[in-house]
Coordinates of C-alpha atoms and ligand atoms in Angstrom, one line a residue:
X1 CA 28.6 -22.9 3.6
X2 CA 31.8 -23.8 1.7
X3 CA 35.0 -21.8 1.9
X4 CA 34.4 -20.6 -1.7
X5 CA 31.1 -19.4 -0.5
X6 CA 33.1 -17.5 2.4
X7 CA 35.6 -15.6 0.1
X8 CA 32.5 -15.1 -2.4
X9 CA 30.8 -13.7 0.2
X10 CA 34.0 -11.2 1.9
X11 CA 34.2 -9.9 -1.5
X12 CA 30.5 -8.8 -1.7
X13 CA 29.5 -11.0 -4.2
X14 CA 26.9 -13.2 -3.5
X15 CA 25.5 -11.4 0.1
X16 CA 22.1 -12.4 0.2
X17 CA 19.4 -9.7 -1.2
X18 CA 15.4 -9.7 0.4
X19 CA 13.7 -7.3 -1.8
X20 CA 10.5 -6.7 0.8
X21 CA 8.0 -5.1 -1.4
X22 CA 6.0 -2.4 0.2
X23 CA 2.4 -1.4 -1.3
X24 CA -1.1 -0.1 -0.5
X25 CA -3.5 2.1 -1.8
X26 CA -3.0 5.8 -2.4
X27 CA -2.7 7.5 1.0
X28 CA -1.9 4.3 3.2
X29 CA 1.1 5.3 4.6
X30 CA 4.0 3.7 2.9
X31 CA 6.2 6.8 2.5
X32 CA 6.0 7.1 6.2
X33 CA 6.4 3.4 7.1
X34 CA 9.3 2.7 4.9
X35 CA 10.9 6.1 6.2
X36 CA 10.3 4.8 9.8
X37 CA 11.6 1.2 9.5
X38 CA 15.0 2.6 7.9
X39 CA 15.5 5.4 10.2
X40 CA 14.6 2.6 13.1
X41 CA 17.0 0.0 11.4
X42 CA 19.5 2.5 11.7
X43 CA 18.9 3.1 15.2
X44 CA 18.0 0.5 16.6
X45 CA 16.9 1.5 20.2
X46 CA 12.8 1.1 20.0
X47 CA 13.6 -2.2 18.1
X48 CA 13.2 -4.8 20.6
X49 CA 10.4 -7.3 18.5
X50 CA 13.5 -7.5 16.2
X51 CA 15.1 -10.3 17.6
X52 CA 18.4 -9.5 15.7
X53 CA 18.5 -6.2 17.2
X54 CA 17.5 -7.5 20.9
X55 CA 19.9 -9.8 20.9
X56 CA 22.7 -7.6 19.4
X57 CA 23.3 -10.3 16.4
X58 CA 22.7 -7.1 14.1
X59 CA 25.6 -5.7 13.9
X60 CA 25.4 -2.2 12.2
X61 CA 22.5 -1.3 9.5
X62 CA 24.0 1.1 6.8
X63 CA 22.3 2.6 3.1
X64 CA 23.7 1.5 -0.1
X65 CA 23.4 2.8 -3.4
X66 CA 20.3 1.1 -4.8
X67 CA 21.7 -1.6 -7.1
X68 CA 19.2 -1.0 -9.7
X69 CA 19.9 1.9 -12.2
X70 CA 16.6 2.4 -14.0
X71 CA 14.2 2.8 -10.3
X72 CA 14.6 6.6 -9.0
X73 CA 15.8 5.9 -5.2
X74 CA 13.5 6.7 -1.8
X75 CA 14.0 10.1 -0.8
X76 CA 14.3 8.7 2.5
X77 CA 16.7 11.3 3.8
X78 CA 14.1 13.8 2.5
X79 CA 11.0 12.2 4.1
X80 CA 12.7 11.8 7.3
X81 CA 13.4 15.2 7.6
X82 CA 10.1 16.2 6.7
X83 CA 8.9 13.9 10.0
X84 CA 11.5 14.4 12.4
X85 CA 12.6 18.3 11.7
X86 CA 12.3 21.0 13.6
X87 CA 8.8 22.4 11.9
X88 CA 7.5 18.6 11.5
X89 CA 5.0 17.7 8.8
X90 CA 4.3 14.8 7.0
X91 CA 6.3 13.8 3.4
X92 CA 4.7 14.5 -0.1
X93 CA 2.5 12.2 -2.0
X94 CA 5.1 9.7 -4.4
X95 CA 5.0 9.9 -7.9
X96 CA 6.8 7.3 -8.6
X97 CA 8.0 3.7 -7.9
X98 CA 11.2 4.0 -5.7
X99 CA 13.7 2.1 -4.2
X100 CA 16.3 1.6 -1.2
X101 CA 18.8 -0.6 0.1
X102 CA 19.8 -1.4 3.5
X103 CA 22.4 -3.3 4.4
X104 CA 22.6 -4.9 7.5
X105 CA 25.7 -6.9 8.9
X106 CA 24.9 -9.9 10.8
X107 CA 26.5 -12.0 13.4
X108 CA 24.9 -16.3 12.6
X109 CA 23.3 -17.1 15.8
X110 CA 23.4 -21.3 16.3
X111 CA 26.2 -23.9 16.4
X112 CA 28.5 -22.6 14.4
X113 CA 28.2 -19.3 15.0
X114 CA 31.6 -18.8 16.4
X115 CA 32.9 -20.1 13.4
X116 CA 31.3 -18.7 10.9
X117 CA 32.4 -14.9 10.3
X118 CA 29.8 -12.4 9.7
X119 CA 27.7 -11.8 6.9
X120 CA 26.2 -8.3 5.0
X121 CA 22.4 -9.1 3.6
X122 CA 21.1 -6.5 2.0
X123 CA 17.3 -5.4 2.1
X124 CA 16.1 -4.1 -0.9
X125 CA 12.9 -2.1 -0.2
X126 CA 10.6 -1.8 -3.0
X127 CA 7.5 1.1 -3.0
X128 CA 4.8 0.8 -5.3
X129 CA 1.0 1.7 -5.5
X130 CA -1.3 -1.1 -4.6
X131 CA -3.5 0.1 -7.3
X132 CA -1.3 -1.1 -9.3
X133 CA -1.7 -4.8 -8.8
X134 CA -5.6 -3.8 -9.0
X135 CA -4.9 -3.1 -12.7
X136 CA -3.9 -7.0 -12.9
X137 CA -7.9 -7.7 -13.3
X138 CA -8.1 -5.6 -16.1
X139 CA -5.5 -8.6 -17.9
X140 CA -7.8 -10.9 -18.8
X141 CA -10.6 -8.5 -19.6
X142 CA -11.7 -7.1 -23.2
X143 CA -12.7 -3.4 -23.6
X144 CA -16.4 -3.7 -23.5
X145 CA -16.4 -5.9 -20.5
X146 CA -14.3 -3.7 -18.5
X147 CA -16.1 -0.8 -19.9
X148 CA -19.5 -2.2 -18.8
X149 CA -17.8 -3.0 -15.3
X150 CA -16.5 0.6 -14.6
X151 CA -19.8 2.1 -15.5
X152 CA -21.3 0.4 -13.2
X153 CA -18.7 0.9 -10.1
X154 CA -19.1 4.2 -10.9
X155 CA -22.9 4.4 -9.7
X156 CA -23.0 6.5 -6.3
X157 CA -19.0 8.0 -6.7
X158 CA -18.6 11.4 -7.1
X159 CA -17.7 13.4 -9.8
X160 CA -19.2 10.7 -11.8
X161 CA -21.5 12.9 -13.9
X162 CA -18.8 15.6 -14.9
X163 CA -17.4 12.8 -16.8
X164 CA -20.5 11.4 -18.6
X165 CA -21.6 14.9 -19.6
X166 CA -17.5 15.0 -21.2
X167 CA -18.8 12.1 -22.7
X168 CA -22.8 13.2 -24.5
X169 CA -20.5 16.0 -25.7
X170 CA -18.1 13.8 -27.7
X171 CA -18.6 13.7 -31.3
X172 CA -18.3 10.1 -31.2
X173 CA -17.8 9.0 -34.8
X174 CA -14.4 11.1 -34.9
X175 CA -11.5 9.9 -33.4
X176 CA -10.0 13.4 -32.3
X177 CA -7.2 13.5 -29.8
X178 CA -8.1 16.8 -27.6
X179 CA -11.7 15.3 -27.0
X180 CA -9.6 12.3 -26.4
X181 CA -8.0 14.0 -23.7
X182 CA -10.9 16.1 -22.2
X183 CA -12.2 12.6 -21.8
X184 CA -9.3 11.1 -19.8
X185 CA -8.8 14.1 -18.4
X186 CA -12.6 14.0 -16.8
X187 CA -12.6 10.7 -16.1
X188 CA -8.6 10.5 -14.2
X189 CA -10.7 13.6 -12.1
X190 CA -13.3 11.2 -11.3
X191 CA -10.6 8.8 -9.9
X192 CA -8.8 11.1 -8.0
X193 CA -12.2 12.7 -6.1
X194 CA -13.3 8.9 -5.4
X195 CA -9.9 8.2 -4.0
X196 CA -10.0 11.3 -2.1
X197 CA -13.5 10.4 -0.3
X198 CA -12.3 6.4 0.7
X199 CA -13.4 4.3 -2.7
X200 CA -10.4 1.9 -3.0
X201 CA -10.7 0.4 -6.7
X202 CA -10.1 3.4 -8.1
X203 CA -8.4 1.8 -12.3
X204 CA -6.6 1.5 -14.3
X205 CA -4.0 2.3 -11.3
X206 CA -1.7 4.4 -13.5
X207 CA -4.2 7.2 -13.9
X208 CA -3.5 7.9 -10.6
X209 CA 0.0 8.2 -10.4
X210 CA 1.3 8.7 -14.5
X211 CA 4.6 9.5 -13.9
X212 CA 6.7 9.8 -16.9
X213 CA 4.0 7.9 -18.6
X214 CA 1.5 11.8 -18.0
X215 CA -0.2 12.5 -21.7
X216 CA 1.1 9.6 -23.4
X217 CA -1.4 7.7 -25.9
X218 CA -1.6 4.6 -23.2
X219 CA -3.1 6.8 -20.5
X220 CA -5.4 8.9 -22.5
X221 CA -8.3 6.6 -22.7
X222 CA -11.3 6.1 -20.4
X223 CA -14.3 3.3 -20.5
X224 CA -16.9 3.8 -23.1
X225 CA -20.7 2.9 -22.8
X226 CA -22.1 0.0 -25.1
X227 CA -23.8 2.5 -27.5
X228 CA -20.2 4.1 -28.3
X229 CA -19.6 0.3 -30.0
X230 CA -17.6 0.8 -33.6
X231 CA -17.2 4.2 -33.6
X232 CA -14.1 5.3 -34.2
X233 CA -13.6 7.0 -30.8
X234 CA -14.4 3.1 -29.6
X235 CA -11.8 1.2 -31.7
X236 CA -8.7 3.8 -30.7
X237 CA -9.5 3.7 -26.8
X238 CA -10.1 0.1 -26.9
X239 CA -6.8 -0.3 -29.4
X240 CA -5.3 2.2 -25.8
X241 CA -6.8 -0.3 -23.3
X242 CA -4.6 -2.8 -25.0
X243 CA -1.6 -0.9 -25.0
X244 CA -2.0 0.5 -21.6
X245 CA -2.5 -3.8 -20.7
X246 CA 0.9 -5.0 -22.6
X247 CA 2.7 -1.6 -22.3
X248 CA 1.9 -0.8 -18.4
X249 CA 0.3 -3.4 -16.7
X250 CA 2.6 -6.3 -17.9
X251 CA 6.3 -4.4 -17.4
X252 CA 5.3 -3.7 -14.0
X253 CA 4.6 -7.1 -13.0
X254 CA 7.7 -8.2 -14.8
X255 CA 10.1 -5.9 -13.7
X256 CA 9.0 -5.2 -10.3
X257 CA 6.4 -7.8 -8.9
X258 CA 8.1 -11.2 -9.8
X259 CA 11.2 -10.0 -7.8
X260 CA 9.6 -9.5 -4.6
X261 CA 10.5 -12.1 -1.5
X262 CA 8.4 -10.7 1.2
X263 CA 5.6 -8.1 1.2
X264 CA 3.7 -5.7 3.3
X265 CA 0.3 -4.4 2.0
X266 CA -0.6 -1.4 4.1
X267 CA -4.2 -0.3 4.6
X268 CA -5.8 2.5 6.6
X269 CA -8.5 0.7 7.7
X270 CA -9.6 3.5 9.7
X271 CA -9.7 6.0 7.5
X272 CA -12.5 3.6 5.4
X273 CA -14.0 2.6 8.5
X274 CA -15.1 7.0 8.8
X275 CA -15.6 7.3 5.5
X276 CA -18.3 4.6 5.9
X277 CA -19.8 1.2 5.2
X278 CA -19.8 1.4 1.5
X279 CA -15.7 2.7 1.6
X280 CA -15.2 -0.8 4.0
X281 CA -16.9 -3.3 1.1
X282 CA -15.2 -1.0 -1.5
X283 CA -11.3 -1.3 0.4
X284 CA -12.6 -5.6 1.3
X285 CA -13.1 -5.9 -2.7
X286 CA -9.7 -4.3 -3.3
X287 CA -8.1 -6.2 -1.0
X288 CA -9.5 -9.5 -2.5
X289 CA -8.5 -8.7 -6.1
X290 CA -4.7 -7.8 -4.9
X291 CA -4.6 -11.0 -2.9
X292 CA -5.5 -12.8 -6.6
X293 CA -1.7 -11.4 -7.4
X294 CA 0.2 -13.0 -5.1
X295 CA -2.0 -16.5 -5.7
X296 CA -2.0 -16.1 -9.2
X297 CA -3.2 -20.0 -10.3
X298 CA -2.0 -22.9 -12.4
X299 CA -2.5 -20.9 -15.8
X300 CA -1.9 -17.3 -17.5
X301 CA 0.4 -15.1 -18.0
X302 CA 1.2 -14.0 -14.4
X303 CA 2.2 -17.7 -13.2
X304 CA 4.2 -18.3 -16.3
X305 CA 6.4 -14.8 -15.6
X306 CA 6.6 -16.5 -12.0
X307 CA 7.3 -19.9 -12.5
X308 CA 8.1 -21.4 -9.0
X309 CA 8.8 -17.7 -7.3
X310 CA 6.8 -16.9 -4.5
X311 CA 5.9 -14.3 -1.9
X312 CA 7.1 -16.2 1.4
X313 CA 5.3 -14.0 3.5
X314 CA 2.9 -11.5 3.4
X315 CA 1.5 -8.8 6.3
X316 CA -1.3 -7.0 6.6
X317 CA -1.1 -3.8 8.8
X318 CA -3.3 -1.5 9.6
X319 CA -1.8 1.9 9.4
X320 CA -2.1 4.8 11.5
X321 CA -3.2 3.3 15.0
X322 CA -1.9 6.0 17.2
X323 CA -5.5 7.5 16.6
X324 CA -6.9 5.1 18.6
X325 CA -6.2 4.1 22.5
X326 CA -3.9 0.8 22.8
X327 CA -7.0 -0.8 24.1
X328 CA -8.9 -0.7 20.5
X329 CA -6.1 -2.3 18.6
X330 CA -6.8 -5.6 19.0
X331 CA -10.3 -4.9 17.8
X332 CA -8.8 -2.9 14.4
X333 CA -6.4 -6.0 14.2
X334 CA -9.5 -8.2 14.5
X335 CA -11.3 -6.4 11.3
X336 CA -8.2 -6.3 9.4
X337 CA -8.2 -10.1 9.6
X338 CA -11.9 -10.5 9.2
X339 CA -11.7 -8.1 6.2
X340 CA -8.7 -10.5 4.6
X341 CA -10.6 -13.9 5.8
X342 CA -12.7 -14.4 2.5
X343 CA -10.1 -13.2 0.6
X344 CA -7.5 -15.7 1.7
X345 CA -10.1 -18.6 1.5
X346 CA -10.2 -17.7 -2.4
X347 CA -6.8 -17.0 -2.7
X348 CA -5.9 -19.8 -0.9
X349 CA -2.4 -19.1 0.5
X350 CA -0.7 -22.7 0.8
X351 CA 2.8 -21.4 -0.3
X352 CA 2.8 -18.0 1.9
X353 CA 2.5 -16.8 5.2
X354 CA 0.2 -13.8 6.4
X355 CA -0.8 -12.0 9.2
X356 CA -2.7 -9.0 10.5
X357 CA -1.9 -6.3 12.5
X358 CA -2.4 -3.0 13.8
X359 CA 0.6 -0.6 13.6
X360 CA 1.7 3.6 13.9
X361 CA 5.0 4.3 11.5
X362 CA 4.7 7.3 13.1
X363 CA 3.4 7.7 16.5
X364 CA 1.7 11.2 16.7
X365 CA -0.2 10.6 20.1
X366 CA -0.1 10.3 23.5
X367 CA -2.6 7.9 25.7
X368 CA -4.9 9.8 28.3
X369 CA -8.3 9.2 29.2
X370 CA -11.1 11.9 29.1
X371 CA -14.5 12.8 30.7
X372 CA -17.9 13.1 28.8
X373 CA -20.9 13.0 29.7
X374 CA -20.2 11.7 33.2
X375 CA -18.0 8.6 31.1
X376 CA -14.1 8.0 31.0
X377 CA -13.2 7.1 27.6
X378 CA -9.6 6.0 26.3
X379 CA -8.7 8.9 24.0
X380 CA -5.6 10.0 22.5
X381 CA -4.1 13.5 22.4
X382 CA -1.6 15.0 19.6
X383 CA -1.2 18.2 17.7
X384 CA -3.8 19.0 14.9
X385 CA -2.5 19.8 11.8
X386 CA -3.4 23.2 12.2
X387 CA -1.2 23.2 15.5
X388 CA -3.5 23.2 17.6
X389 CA -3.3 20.7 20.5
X390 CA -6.3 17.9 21.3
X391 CA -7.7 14.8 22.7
X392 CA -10.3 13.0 21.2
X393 CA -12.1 9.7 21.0
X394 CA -13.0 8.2 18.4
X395 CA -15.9 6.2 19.2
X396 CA -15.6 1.8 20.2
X397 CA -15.0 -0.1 17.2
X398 CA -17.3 -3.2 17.4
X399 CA -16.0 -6.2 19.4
X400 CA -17.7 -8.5 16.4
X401 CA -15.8 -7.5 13.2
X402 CA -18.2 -9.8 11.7
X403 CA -21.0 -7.7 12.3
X404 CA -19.3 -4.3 10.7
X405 CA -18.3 -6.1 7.8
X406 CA -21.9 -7.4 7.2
X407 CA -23.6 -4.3 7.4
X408 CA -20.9 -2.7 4.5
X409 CA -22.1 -5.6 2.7
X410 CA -25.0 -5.0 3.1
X411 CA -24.7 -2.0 1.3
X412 CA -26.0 0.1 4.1
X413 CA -24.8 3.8 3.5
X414 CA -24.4 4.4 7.1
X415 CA -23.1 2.9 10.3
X416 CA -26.1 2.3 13.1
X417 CA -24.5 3.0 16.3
X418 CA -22.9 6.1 15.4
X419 CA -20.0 7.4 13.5
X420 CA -16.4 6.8 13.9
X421 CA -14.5 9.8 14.1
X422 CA -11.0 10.3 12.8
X423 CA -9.2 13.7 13.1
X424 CA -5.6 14.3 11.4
X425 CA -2.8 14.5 13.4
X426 CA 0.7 16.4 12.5
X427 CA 3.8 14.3 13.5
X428 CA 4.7 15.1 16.9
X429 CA 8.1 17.3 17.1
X430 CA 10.5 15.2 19.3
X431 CA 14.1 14.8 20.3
X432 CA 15.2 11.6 19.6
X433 CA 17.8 9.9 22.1
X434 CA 21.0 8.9 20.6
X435 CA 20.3 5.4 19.6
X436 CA 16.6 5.4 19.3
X437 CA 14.8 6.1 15.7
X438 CA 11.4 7.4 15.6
X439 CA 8.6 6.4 17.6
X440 CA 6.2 3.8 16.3
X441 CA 3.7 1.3 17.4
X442 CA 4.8 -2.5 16.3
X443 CA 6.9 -1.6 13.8
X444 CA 9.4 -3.9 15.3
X445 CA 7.1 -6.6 15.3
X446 CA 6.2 -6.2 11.7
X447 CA 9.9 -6.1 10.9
X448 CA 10.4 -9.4 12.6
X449 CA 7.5 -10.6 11.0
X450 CA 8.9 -9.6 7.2
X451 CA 12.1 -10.4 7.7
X452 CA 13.8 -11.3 11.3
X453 CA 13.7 -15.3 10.0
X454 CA 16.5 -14.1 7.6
X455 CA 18.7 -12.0 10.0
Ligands
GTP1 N1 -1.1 9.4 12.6 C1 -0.5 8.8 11.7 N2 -0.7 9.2 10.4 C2 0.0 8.5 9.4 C3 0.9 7.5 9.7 N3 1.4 7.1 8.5 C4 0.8 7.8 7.5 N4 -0.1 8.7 8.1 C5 -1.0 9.7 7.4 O1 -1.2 9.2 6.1 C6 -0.8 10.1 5.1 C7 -0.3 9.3 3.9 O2 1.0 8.7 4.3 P1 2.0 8.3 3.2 O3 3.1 7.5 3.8 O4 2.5 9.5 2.4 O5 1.1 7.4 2.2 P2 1.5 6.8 0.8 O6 0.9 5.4 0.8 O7 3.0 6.8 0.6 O8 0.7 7.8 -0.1 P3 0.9 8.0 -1.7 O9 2.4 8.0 -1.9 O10 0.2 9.3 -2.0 O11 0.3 6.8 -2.3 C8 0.2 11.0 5.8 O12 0.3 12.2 5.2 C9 -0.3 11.1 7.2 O13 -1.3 12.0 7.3 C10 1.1 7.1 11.0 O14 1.8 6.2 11.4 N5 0.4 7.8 12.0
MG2 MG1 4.1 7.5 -0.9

């Protein structure tokens, strides 16, 4: 680095920006995770993976104004009450995409370290759905075909037939915009119940979370069945379908995706895992058409808004592993990979890395071992939400994730040994030691992982 580059830098100019994009499907955890890594950036005392922070070359971590003026910014002072407060609960569901920068001030570790002076990087921290980057299948896809495909997803998810009775009682040869919206309106309930019982693809991705975008023409549309073909109702939600593609789908991948420098794609494995074998295919599926995004080919729109950009690394981490004994994780780790395995083969990932791992934003347990039946099982104890205190086991995830995986592909609609539990935890109230951030499982490691070659 050149002594221009040195007074550039002093005067803030050209500090070095990671925008570390953070996504998952509805209900994964990324309020909580990006709430935990700043609060745990800040204070750095359960930090140790971080090798910037174990070795002290991380100087002092500090929030900035978000740089951009258009995205709202992460409520993170908000959320992080909400956790760590007195009466602890867990934050809201977002409504929008957000942002947050940290900066972090860096002592150069290596030859010239004495030398050089130190250096402010900032980490831009991006939240956005992951059903958002589902919608990037709908791209290439004309009205009918998607329509057909939808109709078809929807076989076996609830609150399917409240929206194809909206639709026998739609006088289809009149475009009329309040049976418009009855329709979108039954079929964005659909969405939200299917999301609610563990079905992943849940598109177009916006329906779920509108935003500002809530009633507007480009969200009031819903798939149509081939015998609705040239009526008018057909040619204004398939004109919609377009707009919602160039007017939605294509800012968001613009304006947010192309940026992004590293990436972690949350998932609560678990939570699919309970809901059952069909939820696991459903959330492998979803996972394999988000992967298509950050792989996205030689031709088409998305690798001409890209050009050479890349995602350098990506991780997968399973969320919410405090409701399972230490022992389990590397067996939710193992599935997590297995789950990603085929979608990495097709993706083929030559330009990023990726791993898999098991993590708790938030730890809400403590480890203790139970008796039942005669048996000592590793089970975990925290406060239900209702306040109540408990310990409980889930059941033993199979040592063969190959095996769980085949029988969700199988389409079976139950597991054969038994169910897997899951029970909701409230965050644990705690005092937090001067220096120390919230507790976590691996949330240092991920950290490392995302970022700690640039620190
Ligand atoms: N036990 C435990 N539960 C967690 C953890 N992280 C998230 N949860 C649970 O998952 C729920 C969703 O977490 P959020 O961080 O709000 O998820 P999100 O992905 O931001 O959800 P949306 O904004 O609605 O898409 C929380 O309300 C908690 O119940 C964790 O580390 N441990
Ligand atoms: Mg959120």
């Amino acid at each position: 680095m050149g002594i221009a580059d040195d007074l550039m830098q002093g005067l803030g100019i050209s500090d070095p920006v990671i925008r570390l994009g953070v996504t998952g499907l509805s209900r994964a955890g990324k309020t909580v995770f990006i709430t935990s890594l700043v609060a745990n950036l800040l204070d750095r005392g359960r930090m140790s993976a971080l090798r910037a922070a174990a070795d002290g070359s991380l100087k002092t971590a500090w929030l900035q104004p978000q740089p951009d003026d258009t995205i709202p910014r992460f409520d993170f002072e908000r959320h992080l009450a909400a956790m760590t407060g007195p009466d602890p609960h867990w934050p809201e569901g977002t409504r929008h995409v957000s942002q947050l920068r940290l900066s972090l001030r860096v002592q150069p570790r290596g030859l010239l370290a004495g030398w050089r002076g130190q250096q402010v990087l900032h980490l831009d921290i991006v939240d956005y759905p992951g059903e958002w980057l589902l919608d990037l299948r709908l791209m290439d896809k004309e009205f009918d075909a998607w329509s057909d495909e939808v109709f078809q997803r929807m076989e076996g998810r609830p609150a399917a037939d409240e929206f194809r009775a909206a639709l026998a009682a739609t006088n289809r040869d009149k475009f009329d915009e309040t049976a418009a919206q009855t329709l979108a309106a039954a079929y964005t309930k659909h969405l939200h119940v299917a999301r609610e019982a563990g079905w992943s693809d849940c598109t177009p991705g916006r329906f779920l979370m509108p935003g500002e975008l809530e009633g507007s023409p480009a969200l009031t549309f819903t798939p149509l069945p081939s015998d609705f073909r040239d009526t008018a109702l057909w040619r204004e939600f398939a004109r919609r379908f377009g707009a919602y593609k160039s007017r939605v789908v294509k800012p968001f991948f613009r304006d947010h995706f192309a940026r992004i420098d590293r990436q972690v794609v949350l998932m609560d494995v678990l939570g699919a895992i309970h809901a059952g074998p069909q939820a696991v295919e459903d959330m492998r599926r979803a996972m394999a058409d988000i992967l298509t995004a950050f792989r996205p080919g030689r031709s088409g729109w998305l690798s001409q808004l890209l050009g050479t950009r890349r995602v350098g690394r990506i991780l997968f981490a399973a969320t919410k592993a405090d409701h399972l004994h230490h022992i389990q994780h590397p067996r939710l780790t193992a599935i997590t990979g297995a789950m990603l395995r085929d979608a990495r083969d097709r993706a083929d990932f030559s330009g990023a890395r990726t791993e898999a791992m098991s993590i708790a934003s938030l730890r809400t347990t403590t480890e203790e071992t139970i008796r039942q039946d005669g048996a000592e099982l590793p089970a975990v104890r925290g406060t239900l939400m209702d306040g109540r205190q408990a310990a409980f086991y889930p059941g033993e995830l199979p040592s063969n994730p190959a095996e769980l995986l085949a029988h969700a592909r199988q389409g079976a609609d139950r597991w054969l040994d038994g169910d897997y539990a899951i029970m909701d935890f409230a965050p644990a109230p705690n005092t937090l030691r001067a220096g120390d951030g919230p507790p976590h499982i691996r949330l240092d490691r991920a950290a490392e992982f995302l970022f700690g070659d640039q620190i």
